[in-house]
PDB file of C-alpha atoms in Angstrom:
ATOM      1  CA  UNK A   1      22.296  69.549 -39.761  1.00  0.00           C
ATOM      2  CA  UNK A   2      21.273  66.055 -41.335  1.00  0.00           C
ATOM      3  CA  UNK A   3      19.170  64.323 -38.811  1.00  0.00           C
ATOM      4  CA  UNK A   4      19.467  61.275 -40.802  1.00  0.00           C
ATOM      5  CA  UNK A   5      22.184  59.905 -43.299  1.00  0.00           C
ATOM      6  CA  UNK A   6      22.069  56.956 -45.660  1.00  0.00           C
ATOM      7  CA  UNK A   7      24.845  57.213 -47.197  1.00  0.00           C
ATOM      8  CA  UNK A   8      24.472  54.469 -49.966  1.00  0.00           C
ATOM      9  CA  UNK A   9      21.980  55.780 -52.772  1.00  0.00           C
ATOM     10  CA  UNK A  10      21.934  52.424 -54.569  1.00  0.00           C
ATOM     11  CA  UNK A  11      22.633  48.810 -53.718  1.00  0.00           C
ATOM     12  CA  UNK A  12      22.649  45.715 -55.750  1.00  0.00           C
ATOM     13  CA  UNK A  13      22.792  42.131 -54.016  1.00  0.00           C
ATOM     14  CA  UNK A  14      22.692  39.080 -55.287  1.00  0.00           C
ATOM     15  CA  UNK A  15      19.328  36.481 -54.524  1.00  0.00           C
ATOM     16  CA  UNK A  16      19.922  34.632 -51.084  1.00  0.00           C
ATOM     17  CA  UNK A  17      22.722  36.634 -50.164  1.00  0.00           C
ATOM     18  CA  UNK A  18      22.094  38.757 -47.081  1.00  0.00           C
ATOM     19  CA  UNK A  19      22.466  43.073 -47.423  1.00  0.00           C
ATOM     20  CA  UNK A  20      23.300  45.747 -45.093  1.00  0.00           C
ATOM     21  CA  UNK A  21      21.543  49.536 -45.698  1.00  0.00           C
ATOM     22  CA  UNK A  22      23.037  51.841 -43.455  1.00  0.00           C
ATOM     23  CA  UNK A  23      21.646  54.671 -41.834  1.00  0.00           C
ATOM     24  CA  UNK A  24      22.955  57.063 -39.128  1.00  0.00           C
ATOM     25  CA  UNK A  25      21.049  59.434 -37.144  1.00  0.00           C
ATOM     26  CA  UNK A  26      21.713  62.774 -35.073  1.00  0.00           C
ATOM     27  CA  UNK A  27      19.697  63.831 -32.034  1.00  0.00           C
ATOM     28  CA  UNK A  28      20.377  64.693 -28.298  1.00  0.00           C
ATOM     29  CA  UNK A  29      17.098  63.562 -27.325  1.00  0.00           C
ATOM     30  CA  UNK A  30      17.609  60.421 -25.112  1.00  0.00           C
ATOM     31  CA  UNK A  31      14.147  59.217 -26.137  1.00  0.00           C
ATOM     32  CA  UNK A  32      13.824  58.450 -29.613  1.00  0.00           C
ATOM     33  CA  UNK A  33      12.781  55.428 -32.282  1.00  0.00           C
ATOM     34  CA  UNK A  34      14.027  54.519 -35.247  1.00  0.00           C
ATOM     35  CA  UNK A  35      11.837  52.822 -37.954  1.00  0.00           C
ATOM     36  CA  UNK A  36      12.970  51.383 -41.897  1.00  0.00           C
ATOM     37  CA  UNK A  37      10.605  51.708 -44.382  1.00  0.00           C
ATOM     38  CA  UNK A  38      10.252  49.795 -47.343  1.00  0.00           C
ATOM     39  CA  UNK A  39       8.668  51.817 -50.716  1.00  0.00           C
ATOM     40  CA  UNK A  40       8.356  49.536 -53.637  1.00  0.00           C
ATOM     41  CA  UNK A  41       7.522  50.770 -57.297  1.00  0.00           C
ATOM     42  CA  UNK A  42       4.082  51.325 -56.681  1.00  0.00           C
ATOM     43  CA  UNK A  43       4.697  54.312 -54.153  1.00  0.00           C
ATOM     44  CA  UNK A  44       3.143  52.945 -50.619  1.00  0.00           C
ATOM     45  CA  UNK A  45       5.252  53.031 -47.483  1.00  0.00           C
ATOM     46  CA  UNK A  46       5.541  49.366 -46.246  1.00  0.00           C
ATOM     47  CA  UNK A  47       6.548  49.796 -42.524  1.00  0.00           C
ATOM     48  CA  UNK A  48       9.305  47.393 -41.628  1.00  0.00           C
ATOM     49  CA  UNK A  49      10.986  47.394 -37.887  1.00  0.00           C
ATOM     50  CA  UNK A  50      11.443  49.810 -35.142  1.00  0.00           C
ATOM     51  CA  UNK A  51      13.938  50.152 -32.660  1.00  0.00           C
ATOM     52  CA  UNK A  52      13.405  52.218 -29.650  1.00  0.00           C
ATOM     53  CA  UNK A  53      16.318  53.915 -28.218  1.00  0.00           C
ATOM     54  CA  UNK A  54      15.966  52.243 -24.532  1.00  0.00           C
ATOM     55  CA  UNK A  55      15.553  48.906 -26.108  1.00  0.00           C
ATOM     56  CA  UNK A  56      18.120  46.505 -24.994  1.00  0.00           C
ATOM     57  CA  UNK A  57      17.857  44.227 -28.206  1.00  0.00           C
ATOM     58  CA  UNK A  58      18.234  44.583 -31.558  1.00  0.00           C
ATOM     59  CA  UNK A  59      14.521  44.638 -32.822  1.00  0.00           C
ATOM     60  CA  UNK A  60      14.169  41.764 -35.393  1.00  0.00           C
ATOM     61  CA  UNK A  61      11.281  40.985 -37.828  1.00  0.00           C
ATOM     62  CA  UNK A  62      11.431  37.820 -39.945  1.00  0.00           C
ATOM     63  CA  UNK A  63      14.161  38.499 -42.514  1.00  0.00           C
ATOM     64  CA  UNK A  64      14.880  41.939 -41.296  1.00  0.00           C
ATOM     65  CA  UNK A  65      16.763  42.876 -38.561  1.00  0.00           C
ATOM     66  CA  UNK A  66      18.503  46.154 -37.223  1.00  0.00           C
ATOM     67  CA  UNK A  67      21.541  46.350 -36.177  1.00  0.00           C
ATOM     68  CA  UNK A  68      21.284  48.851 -33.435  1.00  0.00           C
ATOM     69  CA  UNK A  69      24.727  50.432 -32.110  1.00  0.00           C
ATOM     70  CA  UNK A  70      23.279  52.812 -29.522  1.00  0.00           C
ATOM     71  CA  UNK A  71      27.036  54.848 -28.999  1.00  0.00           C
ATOM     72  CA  UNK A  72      27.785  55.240 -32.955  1.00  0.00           C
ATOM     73  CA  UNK A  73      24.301  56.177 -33.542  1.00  0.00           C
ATOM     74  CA  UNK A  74      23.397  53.716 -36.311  1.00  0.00           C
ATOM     75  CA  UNK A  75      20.753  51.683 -37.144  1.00  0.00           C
ATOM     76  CA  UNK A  76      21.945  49.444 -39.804  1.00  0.00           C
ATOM     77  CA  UNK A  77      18.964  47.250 -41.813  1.00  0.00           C
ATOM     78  CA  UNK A  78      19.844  43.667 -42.171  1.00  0.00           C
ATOM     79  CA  UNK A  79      18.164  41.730 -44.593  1.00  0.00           C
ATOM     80  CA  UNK A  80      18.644  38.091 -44.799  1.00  0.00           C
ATOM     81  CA  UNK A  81      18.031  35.623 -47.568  1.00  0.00           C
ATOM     82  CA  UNK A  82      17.260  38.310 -50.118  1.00  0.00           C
ATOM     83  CA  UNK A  83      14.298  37.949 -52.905  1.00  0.00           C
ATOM     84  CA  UNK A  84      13.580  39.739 -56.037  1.00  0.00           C
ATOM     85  CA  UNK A  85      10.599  41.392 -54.268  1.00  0.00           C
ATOM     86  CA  UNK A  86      12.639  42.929 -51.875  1.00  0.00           C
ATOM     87  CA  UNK A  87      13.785  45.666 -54.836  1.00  0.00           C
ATOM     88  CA  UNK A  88      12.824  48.719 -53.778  1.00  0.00           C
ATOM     89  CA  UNK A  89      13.563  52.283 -52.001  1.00  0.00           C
ATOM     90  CA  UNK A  90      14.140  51.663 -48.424  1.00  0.00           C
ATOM     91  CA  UNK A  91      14.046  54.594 -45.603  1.00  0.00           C
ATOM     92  CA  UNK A  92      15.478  55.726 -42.153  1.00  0.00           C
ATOM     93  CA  UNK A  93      13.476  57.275 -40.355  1.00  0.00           C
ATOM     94  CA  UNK A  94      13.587  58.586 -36.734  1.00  0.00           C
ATOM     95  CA  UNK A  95      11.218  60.250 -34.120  1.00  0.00           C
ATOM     96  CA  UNK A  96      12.227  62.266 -31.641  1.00  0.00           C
ATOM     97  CA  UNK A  97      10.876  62.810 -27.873  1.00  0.00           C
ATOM     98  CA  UNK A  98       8.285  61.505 -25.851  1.00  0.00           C
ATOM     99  CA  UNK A  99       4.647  61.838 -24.736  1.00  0.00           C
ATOM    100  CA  UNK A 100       1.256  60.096 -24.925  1.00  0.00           C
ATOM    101  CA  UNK A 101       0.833  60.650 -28.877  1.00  0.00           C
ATOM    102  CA  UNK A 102       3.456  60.498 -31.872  1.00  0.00           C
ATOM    103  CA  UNK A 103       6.074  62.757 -33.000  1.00  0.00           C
ATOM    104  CA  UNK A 104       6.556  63.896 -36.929  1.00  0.00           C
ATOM    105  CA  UNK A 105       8.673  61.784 -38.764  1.00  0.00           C
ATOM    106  CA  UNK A 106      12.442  62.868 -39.723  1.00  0.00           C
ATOM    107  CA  UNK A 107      13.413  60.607 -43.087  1.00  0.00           C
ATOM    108  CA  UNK A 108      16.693  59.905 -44.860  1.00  0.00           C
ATOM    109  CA  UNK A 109      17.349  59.745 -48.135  1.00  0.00           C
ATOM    110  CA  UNK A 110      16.563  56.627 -48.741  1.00  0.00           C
ATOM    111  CA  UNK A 111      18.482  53.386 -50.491  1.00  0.00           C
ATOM    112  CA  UNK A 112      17.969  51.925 -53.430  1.00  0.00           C
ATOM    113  CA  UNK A 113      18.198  48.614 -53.584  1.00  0.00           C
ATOM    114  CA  UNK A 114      18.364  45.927 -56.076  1.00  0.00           C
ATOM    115  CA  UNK A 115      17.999  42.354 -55.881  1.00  0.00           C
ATOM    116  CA  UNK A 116      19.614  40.614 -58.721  1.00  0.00           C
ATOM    117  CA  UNK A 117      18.760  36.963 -59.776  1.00  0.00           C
TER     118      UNK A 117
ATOM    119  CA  UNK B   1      -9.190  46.566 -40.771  1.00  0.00           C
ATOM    120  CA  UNK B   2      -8.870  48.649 -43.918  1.00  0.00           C
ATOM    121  CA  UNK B   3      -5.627  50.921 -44.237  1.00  0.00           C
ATOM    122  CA  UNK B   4      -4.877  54.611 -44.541  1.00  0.00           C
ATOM    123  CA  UNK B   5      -6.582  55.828 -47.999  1.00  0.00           C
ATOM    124  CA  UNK B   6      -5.237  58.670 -50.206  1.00  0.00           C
ATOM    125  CA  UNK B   7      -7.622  60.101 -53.048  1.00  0.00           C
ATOM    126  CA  UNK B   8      -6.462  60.807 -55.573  1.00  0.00           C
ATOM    127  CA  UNK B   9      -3.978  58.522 -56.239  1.00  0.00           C
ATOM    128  CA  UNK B  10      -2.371  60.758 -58.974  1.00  0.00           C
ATOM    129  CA  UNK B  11      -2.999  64.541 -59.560  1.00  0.00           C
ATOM    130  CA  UNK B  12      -2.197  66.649 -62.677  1.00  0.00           C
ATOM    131  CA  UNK B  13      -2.848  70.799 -62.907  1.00  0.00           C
ATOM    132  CA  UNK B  14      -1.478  74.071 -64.195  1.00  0.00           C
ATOM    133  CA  UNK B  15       0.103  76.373 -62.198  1.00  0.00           C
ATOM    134  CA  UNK B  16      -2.229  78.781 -60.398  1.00  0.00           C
ATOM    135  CA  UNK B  17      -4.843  75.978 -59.943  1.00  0.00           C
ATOM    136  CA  UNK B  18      -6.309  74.847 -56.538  1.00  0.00           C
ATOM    137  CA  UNK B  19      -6.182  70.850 -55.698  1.00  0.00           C
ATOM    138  CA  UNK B  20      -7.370  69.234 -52.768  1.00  0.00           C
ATOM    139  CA  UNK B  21      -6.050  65.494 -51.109  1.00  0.00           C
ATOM    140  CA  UNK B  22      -8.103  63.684 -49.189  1.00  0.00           C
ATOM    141  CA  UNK B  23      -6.673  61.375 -46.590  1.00  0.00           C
ATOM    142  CA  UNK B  24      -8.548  58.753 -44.662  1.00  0.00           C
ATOM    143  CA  UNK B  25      -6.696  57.163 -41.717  1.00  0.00           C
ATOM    144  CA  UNK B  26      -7.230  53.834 -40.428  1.00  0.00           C
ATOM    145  CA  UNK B  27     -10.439  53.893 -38.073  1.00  0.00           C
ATOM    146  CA  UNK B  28      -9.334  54.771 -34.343  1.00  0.00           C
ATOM    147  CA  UNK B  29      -6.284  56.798 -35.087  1.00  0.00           C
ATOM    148  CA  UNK B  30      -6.218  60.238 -33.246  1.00  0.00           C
ATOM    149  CA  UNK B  31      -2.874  60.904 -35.051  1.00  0.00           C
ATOM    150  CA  UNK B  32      -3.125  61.916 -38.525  1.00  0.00           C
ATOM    151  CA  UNK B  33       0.277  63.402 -40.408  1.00  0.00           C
ATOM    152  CA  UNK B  34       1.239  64.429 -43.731  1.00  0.00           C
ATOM    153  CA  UNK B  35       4.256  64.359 -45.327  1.00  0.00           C
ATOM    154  CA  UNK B  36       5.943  65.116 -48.935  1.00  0.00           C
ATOM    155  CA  UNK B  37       8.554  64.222 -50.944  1.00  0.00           C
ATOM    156  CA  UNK B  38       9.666  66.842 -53.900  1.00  0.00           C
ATOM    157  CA  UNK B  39      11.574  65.352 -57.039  1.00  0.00           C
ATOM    158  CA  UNK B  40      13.746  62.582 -55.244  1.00  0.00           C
ATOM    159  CA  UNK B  41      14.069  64.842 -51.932  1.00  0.00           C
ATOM    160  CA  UNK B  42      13.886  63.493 -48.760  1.00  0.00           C
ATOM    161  CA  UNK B  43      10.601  62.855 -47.468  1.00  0.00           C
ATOM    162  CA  UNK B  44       9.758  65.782 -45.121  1.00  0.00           C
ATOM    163  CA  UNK B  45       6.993  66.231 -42.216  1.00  0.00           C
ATOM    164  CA  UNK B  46       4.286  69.040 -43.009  1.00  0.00           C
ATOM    165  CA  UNK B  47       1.697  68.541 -40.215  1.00  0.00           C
ATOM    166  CA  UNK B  48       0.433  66.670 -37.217  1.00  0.00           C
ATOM    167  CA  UNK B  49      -3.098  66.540 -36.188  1.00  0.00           C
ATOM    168  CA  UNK B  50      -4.602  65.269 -33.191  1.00  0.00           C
ATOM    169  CA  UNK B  51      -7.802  64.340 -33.996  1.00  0.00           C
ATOM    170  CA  UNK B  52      -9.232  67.590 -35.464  1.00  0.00           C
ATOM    171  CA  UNK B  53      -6.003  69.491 -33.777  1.00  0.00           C
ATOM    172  CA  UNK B  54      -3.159  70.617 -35.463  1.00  0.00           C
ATOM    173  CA  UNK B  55      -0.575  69.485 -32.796  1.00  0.00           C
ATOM    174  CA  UNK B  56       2.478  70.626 -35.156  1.00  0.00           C
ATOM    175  CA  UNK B  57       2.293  72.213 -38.485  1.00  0.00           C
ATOM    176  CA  UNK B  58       5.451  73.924 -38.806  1.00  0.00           C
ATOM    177  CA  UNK B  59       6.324  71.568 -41.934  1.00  0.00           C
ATOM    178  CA  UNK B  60       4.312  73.700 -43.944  1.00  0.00           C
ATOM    179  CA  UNK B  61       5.863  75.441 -46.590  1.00  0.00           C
ATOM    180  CA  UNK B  62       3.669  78.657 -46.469  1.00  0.00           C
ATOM    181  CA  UNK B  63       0.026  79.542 -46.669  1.00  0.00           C
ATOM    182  CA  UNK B  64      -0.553  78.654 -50.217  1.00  0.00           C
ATOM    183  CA  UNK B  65      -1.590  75.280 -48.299  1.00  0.00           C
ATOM    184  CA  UNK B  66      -4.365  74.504 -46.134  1.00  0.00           C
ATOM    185  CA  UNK B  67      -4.705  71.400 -43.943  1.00  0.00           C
ATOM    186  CA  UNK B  68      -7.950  70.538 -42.151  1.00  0.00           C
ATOM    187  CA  UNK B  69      -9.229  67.760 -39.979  1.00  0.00           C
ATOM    188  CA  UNK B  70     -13.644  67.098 -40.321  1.00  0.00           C
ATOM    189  CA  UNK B  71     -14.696  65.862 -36.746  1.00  0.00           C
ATOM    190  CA  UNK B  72     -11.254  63.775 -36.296  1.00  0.00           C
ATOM    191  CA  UNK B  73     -11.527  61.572 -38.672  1.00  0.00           C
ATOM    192  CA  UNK B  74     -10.585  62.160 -42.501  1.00  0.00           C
ATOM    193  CA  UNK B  75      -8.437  65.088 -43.633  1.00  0.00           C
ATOM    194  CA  UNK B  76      -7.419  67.413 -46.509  1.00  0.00           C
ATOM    195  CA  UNK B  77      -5.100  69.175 -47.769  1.00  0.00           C
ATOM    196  CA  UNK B  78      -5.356  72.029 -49.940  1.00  0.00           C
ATOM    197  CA  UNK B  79      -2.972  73.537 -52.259  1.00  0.00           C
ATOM    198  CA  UNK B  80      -4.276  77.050 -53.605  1.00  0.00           C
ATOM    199  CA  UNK B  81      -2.619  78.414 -55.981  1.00  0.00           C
ATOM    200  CA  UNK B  82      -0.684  75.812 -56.592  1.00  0.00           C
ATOM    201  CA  UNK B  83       3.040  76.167 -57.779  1.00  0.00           C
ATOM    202  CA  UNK B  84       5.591  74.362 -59.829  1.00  0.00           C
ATOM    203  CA  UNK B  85       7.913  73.324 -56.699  1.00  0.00           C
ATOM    204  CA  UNK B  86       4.792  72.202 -55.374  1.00  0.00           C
ATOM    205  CA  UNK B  87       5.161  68.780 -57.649  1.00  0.00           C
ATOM    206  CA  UNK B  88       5.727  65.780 -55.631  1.00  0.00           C
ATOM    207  CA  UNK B  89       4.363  63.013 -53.724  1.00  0.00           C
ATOM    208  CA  UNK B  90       2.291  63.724 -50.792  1.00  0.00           C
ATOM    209  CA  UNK B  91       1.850  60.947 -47.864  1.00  0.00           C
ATOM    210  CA  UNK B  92      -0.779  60.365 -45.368  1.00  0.00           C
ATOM    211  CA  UNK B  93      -0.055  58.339 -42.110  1.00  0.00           C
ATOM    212  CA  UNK B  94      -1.930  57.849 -39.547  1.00  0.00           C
ATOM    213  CA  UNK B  95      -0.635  55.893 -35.753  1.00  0.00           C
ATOM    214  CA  UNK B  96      -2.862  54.875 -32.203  1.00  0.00           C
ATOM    215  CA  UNK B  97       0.328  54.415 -30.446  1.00  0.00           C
ATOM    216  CA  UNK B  98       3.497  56.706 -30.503  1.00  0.00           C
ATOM    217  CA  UNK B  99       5.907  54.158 -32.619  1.00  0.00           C
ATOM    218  CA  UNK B 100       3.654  53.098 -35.184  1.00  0.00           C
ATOM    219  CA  UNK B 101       2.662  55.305 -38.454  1.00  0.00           C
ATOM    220  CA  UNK B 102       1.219  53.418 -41.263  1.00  0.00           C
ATOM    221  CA  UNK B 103       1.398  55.616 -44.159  1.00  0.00           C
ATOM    222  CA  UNK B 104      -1.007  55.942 -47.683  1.00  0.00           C
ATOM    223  CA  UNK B 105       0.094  54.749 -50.567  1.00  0.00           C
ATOM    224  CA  UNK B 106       0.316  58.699 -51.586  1.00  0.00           C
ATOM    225  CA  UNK B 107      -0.916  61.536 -53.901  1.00  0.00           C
ATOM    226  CA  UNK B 108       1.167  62.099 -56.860  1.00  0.00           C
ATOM    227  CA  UNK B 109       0.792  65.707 -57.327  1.00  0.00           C
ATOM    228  CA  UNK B 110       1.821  67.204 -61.299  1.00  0.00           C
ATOM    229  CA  UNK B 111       1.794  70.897 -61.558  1.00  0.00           C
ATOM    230  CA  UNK B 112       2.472  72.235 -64.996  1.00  0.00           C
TER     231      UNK B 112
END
């Protein structure tokens, strides 16, 4: 089973306007965190937020924020005030149980999105 | 503080050939992982070290590839022979703490 869904491949907004990417996730572990990742065109993984699943508040980070709905499991990106550089592949990810060091990585698909002027 | 290095940045060999990715993690980080990411496929875990540990490998596709850890600090992995579904782009991360990974900016791996 799919861990993690995105289920938009591609998404186009409009400069200044504000996007959602969504992303579900699947796991029966009550301890878990959920991270976005941004990849731009030149391939490096640009960490973005995390959410951890005992957090009371939606994490948010400047212009990004996540939309956290604990009981639908999603973990919706929010970005606000949208810029050119913010084209790029942007990924899901969760991690999955506890302990003193981390756990592998489970990705989605990833969205693309694209910021039009 | 410098970030998590990948050499080299872009790969290209025949089938049959052996390569070897080097991955330097920031200084400090026990937790080294590598991940890939096959022709638009999701991105998917291989292997976890702990410094020179393997904590979890069971990401790795079989035992044409070879993932070591020097004294805890950098790492490689080796691809021998190497295969056409092996093409992709391979990512280092490395994390101190449990919910951060800060990943490489990744090996683009060719096989022809």
């Amino acid at each position: 089973a799919q861990k993690i869904t995105q289920t938009q491949p591609g998404m186009f907004v409009q400069e200044k306007e504000a996007v959602t990417l969504d992303c579900t996730y699947d796991t029966s572990d009550p301890s878990y965190g959920l991270f976005w990742y941004k990849q731009p065109s030149s391939g490096e993984m640009i960490f973005l937020i995390y959410q951890g699943s005992y957090d009371q508040q939606n994490a948010t980070e400047g212009r990004y924020s996540l939309n956290f709905q604990k009981a639908r499991k999603s973990a919706n990106l929010v970005i606000s005030a949208s810029q050119l550089g913010d084209s790029a592949m942007y990924f899901c990810a969760m991690r999955e149980g506890r302990g003193n060091y981390g756990q592998n990585f489970v990705f989605g698909p990833g969205t693309r999105l694209s910021v039009l002027p | 503080e410098a970030g998590v290095t990948q050499f080299p940045s872009h790969s290209v060999i025949e089938k049959g050939q052996t390569v070897t990715l080097r991955c330097d993690p920031i200084s400090g980080h026990d937790n080294l992982y590598w991940y890939r990411r096959v022709m638009g496929k999701e991105i998917k875990f291989l292997l976890h070290f702990v410094k020179e540990s393997k904590q979890d490998e069971s990401g790795m596709p079989n035992n044409r590839f070879l993932a070591e850890r020097t004294g805890g600090t950098y790492s490689t992995l080796k691809v021998q022979p190497a295969e056409l579904e092996d093409s992709g782009v391979y990512f280092c991360a490395s994390s101190r703490l449990r919910h951060e990974q800060y990943f490489g900016p990744g090996t683009r791996l060719t096989v022809t």
